[in-house]
PDB file of C-alpha atoms in Angstrom:
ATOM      1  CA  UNK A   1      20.189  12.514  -3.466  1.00  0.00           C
ATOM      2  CA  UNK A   2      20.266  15.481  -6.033  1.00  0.00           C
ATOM      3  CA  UNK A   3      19.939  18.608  -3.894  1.00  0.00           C
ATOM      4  CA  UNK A   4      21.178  21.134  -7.056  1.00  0.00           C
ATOM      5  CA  UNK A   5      17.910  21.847  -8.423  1.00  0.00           C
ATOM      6  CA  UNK A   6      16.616  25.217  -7.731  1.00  0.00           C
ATOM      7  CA  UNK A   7      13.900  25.726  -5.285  1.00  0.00           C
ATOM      8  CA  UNK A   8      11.385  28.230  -6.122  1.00  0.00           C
ATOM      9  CA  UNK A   9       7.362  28.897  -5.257  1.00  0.00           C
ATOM     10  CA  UNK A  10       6.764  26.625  -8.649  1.00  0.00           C
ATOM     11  CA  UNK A  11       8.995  23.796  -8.220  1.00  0.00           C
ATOM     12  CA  UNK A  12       7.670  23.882  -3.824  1.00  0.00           C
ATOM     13  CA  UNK A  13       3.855  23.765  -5.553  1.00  0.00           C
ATOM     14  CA  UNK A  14       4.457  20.971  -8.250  1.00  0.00           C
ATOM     15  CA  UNK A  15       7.147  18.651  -7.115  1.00  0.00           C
ATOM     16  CA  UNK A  16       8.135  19.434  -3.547  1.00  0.00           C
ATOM     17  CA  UNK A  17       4.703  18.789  -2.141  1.00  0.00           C
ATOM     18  CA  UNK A  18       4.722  15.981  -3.062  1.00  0.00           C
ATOM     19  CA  UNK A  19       8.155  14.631  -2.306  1.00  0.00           C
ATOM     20  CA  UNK A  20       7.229  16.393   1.584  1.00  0.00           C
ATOM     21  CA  UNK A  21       4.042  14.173   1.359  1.00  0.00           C
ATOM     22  CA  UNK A  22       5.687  11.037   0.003  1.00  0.00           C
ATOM     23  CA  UNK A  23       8.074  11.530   2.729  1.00  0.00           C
ATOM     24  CA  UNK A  24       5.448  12.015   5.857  1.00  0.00           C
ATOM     25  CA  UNK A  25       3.621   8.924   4.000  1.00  0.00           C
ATOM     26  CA  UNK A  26       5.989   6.499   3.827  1.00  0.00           C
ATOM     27  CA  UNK A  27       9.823   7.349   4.977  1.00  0.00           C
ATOM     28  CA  UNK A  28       8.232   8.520   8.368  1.00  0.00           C
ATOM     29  CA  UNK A  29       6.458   5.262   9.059  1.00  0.00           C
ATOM     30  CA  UNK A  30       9.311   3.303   7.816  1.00  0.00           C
ATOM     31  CA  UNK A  31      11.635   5.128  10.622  1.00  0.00           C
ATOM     32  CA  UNK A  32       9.228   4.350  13.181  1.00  0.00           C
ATOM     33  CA  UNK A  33       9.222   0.392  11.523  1.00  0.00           C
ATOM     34  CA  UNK A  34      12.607  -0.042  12.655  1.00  0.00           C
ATOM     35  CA  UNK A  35      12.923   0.944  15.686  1.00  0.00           C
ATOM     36  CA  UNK A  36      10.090  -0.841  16.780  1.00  0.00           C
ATOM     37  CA  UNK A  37      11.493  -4.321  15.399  1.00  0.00           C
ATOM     38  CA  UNK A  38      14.836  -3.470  16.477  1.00  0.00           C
ATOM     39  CA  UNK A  39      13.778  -2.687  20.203  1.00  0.00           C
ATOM     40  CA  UNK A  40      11.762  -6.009  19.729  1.00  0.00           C
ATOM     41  CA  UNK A  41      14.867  -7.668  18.519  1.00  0.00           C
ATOM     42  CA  UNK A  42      13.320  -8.796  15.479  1.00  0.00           C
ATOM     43  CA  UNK A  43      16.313  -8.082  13.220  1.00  0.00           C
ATOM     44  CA  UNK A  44      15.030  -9.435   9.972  1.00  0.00           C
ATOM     45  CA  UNK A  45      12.106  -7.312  10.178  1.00  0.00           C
ATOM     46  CA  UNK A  46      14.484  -4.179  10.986  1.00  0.00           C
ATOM     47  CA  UNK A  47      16.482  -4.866   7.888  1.00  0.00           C
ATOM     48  CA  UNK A  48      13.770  -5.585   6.239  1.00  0.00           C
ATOM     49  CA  UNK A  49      12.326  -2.243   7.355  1.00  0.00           C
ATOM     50  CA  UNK A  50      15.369  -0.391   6.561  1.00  0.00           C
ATOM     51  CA  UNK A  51      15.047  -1.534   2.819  1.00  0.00           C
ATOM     52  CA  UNK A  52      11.820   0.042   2.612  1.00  0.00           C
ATOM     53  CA  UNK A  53      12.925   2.894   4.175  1.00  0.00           C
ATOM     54  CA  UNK A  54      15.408   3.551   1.750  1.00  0.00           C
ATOM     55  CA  UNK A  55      13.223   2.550  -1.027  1.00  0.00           C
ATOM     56  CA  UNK A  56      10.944   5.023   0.232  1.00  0.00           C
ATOM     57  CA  UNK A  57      13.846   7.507   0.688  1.00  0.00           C
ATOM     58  CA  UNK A  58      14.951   6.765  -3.426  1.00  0.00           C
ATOM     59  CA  UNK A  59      11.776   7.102  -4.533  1.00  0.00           C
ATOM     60  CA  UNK A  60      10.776  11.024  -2.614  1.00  0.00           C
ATOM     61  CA  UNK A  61      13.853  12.398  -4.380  1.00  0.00           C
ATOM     62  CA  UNK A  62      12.516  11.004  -8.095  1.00  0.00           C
ATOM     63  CA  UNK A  63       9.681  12.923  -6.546  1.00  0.00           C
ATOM     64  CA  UNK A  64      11.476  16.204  -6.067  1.00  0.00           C
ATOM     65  CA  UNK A  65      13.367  16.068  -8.991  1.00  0.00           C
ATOM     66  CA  UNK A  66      10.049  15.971 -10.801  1.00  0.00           C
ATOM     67  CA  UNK A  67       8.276  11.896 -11.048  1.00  0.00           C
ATOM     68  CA  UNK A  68       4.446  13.098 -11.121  1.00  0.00           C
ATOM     69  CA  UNK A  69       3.009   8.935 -11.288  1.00  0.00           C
ATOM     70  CA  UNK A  70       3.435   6.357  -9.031  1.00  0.00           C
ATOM     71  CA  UNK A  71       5.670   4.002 -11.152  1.00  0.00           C
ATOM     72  CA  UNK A  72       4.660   0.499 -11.734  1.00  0.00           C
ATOM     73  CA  UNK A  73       6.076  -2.175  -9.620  1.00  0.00           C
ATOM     74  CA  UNK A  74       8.360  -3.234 -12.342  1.00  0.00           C
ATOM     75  CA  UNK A  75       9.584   0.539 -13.077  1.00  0.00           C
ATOM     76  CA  UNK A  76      10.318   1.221  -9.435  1.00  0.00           C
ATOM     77  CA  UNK A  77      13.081  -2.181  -9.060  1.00  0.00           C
ATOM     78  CA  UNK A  78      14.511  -1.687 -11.868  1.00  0.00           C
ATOM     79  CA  UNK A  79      14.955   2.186 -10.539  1.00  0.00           C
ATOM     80  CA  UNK A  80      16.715   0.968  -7.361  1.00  0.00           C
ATOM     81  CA  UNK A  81      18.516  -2.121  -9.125  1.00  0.00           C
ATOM     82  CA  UNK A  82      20.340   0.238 -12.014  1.00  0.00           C
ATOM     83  CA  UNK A  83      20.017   4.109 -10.365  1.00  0.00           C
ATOM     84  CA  UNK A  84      23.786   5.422  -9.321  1.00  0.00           C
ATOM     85  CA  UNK A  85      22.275   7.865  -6.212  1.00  0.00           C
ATOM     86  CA  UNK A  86      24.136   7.146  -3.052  1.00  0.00           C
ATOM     87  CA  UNK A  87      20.560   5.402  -1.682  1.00  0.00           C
ATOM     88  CA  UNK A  88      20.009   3.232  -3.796  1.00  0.00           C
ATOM     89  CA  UNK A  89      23.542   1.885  -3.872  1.00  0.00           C
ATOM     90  CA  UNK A  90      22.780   1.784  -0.429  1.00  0.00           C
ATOM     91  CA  UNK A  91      19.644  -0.141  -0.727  1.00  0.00           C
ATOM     92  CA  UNK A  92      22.003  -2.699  -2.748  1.00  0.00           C
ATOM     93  CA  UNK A  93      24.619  -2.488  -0.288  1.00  0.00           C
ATOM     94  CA  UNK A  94      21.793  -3.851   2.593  1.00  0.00           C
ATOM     95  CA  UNK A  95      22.683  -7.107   4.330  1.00  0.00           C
ATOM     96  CA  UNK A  96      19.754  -9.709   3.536  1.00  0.00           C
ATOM     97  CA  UNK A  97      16.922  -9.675   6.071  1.00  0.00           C
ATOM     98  CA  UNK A  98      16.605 -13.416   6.821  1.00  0.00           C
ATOM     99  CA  UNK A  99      18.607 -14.361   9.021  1.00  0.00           C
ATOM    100  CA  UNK A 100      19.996 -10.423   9.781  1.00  0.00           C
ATOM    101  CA  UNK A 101      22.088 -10.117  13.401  1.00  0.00           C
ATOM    102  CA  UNK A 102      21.475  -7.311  16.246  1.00  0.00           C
ATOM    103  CA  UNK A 103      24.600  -5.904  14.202  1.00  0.00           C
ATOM    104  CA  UNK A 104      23.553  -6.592  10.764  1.00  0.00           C
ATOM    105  CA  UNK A 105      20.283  -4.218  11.817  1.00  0.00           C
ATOM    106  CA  UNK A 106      22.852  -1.940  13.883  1.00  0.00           C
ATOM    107  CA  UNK A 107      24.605  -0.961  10.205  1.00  0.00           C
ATOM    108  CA  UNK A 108      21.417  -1.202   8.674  1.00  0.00           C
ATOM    109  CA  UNK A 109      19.525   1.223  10.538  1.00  0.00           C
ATOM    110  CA  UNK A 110      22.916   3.494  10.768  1.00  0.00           C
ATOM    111  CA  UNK A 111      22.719   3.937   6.764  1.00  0.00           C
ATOM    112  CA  UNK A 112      18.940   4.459   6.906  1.00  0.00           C
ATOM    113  CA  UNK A 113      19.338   7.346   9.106  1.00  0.00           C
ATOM    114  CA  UNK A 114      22.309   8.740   7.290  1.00  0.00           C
ATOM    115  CA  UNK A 115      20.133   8.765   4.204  1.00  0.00           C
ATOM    116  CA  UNK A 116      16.911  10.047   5.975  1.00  0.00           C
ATOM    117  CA  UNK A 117      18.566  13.332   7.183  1.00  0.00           C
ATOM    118  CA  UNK A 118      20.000  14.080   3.909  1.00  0.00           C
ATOM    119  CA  UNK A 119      16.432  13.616   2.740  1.00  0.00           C
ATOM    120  CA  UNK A 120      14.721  15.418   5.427  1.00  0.00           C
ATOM    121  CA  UNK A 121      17.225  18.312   4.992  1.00  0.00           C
ATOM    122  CA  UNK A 122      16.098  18.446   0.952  1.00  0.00           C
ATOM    123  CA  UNK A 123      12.951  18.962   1.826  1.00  0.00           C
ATOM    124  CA  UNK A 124      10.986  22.453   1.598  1.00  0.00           C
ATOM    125  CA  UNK A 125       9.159  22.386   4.629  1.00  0.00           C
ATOM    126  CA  UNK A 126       9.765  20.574   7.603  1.00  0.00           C
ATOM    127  CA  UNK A 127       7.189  17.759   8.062  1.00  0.00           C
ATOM    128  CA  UNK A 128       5.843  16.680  11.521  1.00  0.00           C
ATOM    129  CA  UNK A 129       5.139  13.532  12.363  1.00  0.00           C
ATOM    130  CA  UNK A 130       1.238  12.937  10.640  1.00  0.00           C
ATOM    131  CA  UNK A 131       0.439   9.513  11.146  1.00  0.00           C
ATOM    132  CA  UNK A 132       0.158   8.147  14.244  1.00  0.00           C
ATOM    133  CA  UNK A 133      -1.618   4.813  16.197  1.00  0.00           C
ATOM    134  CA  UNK A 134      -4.597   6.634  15.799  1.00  0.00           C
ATOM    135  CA  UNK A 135      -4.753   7.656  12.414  1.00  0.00           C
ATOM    136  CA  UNK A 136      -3.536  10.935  11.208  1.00  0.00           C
ATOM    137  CA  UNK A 137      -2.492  13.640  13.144  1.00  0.00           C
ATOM    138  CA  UNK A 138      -5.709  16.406  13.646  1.00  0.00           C
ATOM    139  CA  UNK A 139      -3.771  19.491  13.851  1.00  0.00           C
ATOM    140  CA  UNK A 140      -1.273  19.135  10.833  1.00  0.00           C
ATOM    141  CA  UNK A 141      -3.004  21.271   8.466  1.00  0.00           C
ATOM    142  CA  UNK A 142      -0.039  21.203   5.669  1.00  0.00           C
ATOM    143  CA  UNK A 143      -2.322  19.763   2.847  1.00  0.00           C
ATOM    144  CA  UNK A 144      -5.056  22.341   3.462  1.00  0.00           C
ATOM    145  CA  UNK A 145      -2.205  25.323   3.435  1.00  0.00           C
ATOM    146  CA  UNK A 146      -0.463  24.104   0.070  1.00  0.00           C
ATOM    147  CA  UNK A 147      -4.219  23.533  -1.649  1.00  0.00           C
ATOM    148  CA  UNK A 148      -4.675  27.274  -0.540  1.00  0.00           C
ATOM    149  CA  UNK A 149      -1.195  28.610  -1.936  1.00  0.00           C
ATOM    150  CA  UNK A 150      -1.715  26.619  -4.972  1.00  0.00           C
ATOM    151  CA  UNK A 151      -4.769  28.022  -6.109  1.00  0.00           C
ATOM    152  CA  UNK A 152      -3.904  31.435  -5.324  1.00  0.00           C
ATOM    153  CA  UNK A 153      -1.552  31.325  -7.883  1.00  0.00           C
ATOM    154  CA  UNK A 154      -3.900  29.917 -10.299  1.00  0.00           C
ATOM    155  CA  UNK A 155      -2.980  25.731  -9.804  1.00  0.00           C
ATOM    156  CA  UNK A 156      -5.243  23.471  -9.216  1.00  0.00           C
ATOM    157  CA  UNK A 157      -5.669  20.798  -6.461  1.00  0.00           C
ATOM    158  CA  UNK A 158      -3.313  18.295  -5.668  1.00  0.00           C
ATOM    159  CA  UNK A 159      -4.599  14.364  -6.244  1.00  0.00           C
ATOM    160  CA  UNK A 160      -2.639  13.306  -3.043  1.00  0.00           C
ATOM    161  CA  UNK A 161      -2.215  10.235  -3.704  1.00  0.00           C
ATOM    162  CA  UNK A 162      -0.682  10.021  -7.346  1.00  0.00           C
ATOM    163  CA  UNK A 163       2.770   9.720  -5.956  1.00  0.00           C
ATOM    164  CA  UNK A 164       1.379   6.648  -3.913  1.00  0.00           C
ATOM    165  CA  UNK A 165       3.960   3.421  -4.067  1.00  0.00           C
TER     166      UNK A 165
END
């Protein structure tokens, strides 16, 4: 994951919002994934799970670095299948689900969480847990607070969901 890039107000209003939403959206629920089919000892749907999560993972540091669309099915393999970053080598690296052992998801889920702290230590802001069984958390207020900071310095709103994979 690059983690050279200078972080500023600009680059935490146009790119890192996003890669901390990205990340609450989909690397958070991808965490919670695979623990819950590895404490089920489903350990195809761990693996499985993990490869999301690091797809996830590859795709909130485009994100940072500056990706403002959702990239087309297509555009997002052949992202993981030819990037050099360490997670999507990782990704690569992944034993196949079917047929994955209790250690197979062991290493899995070992790499995954390796890769999530790196992310979650990239990020801008630190991200609570949003989404839970109920929907999304009613307190979090972290979308309202950016909107707010954005316009006061003259941006305007944030379409949410254009970083959506």
């Amino acid at each position: 994951m690059r983690v050279d890039r200078g972080v500023d107000l600009t680059w935490l209003l146009t790119h890192g919002a996003g890669m901390a939403w990205q990340y609450a959206m989909s690397v958070q629920t991808s965490m919670t994934d695979i623990d819950a089919a590895f404490d089920d000892g489903n350990y195809p749907a761990c693996v499985e799970s993990c490869a999301v999560a690091l797809r996830a993972i590859a795709y909130c540091a485009q994100v940072g670095d500056g990706y403002v669309v959702p990239p087309s099915d297509m555009e997002h393999q052949l992202h993981l299948a030819t990037d050099d970053s360490a997670t999507a080598r990782a990704l690569r690296n992944l034993p196949v689900p079917a047929g994955a052992s209790r250690d197979d998801a062991e290493r899995a889920r070992a790499v995954v969480r390796e890769h999530e702290a790196a992310l979650s230590a990239a990020l801008p802001v630190t991200v609570p847990v949003i989404r839970t069984s109920s929907g999304f958390f009613p307190t979090v207020r972290i979308a309202a607070s950016l909107e707010k900071l954005r316009a006061e310095h003259g941006l305007g709103a944030i379409d949410w969901n254009q970083w959506d994979i």
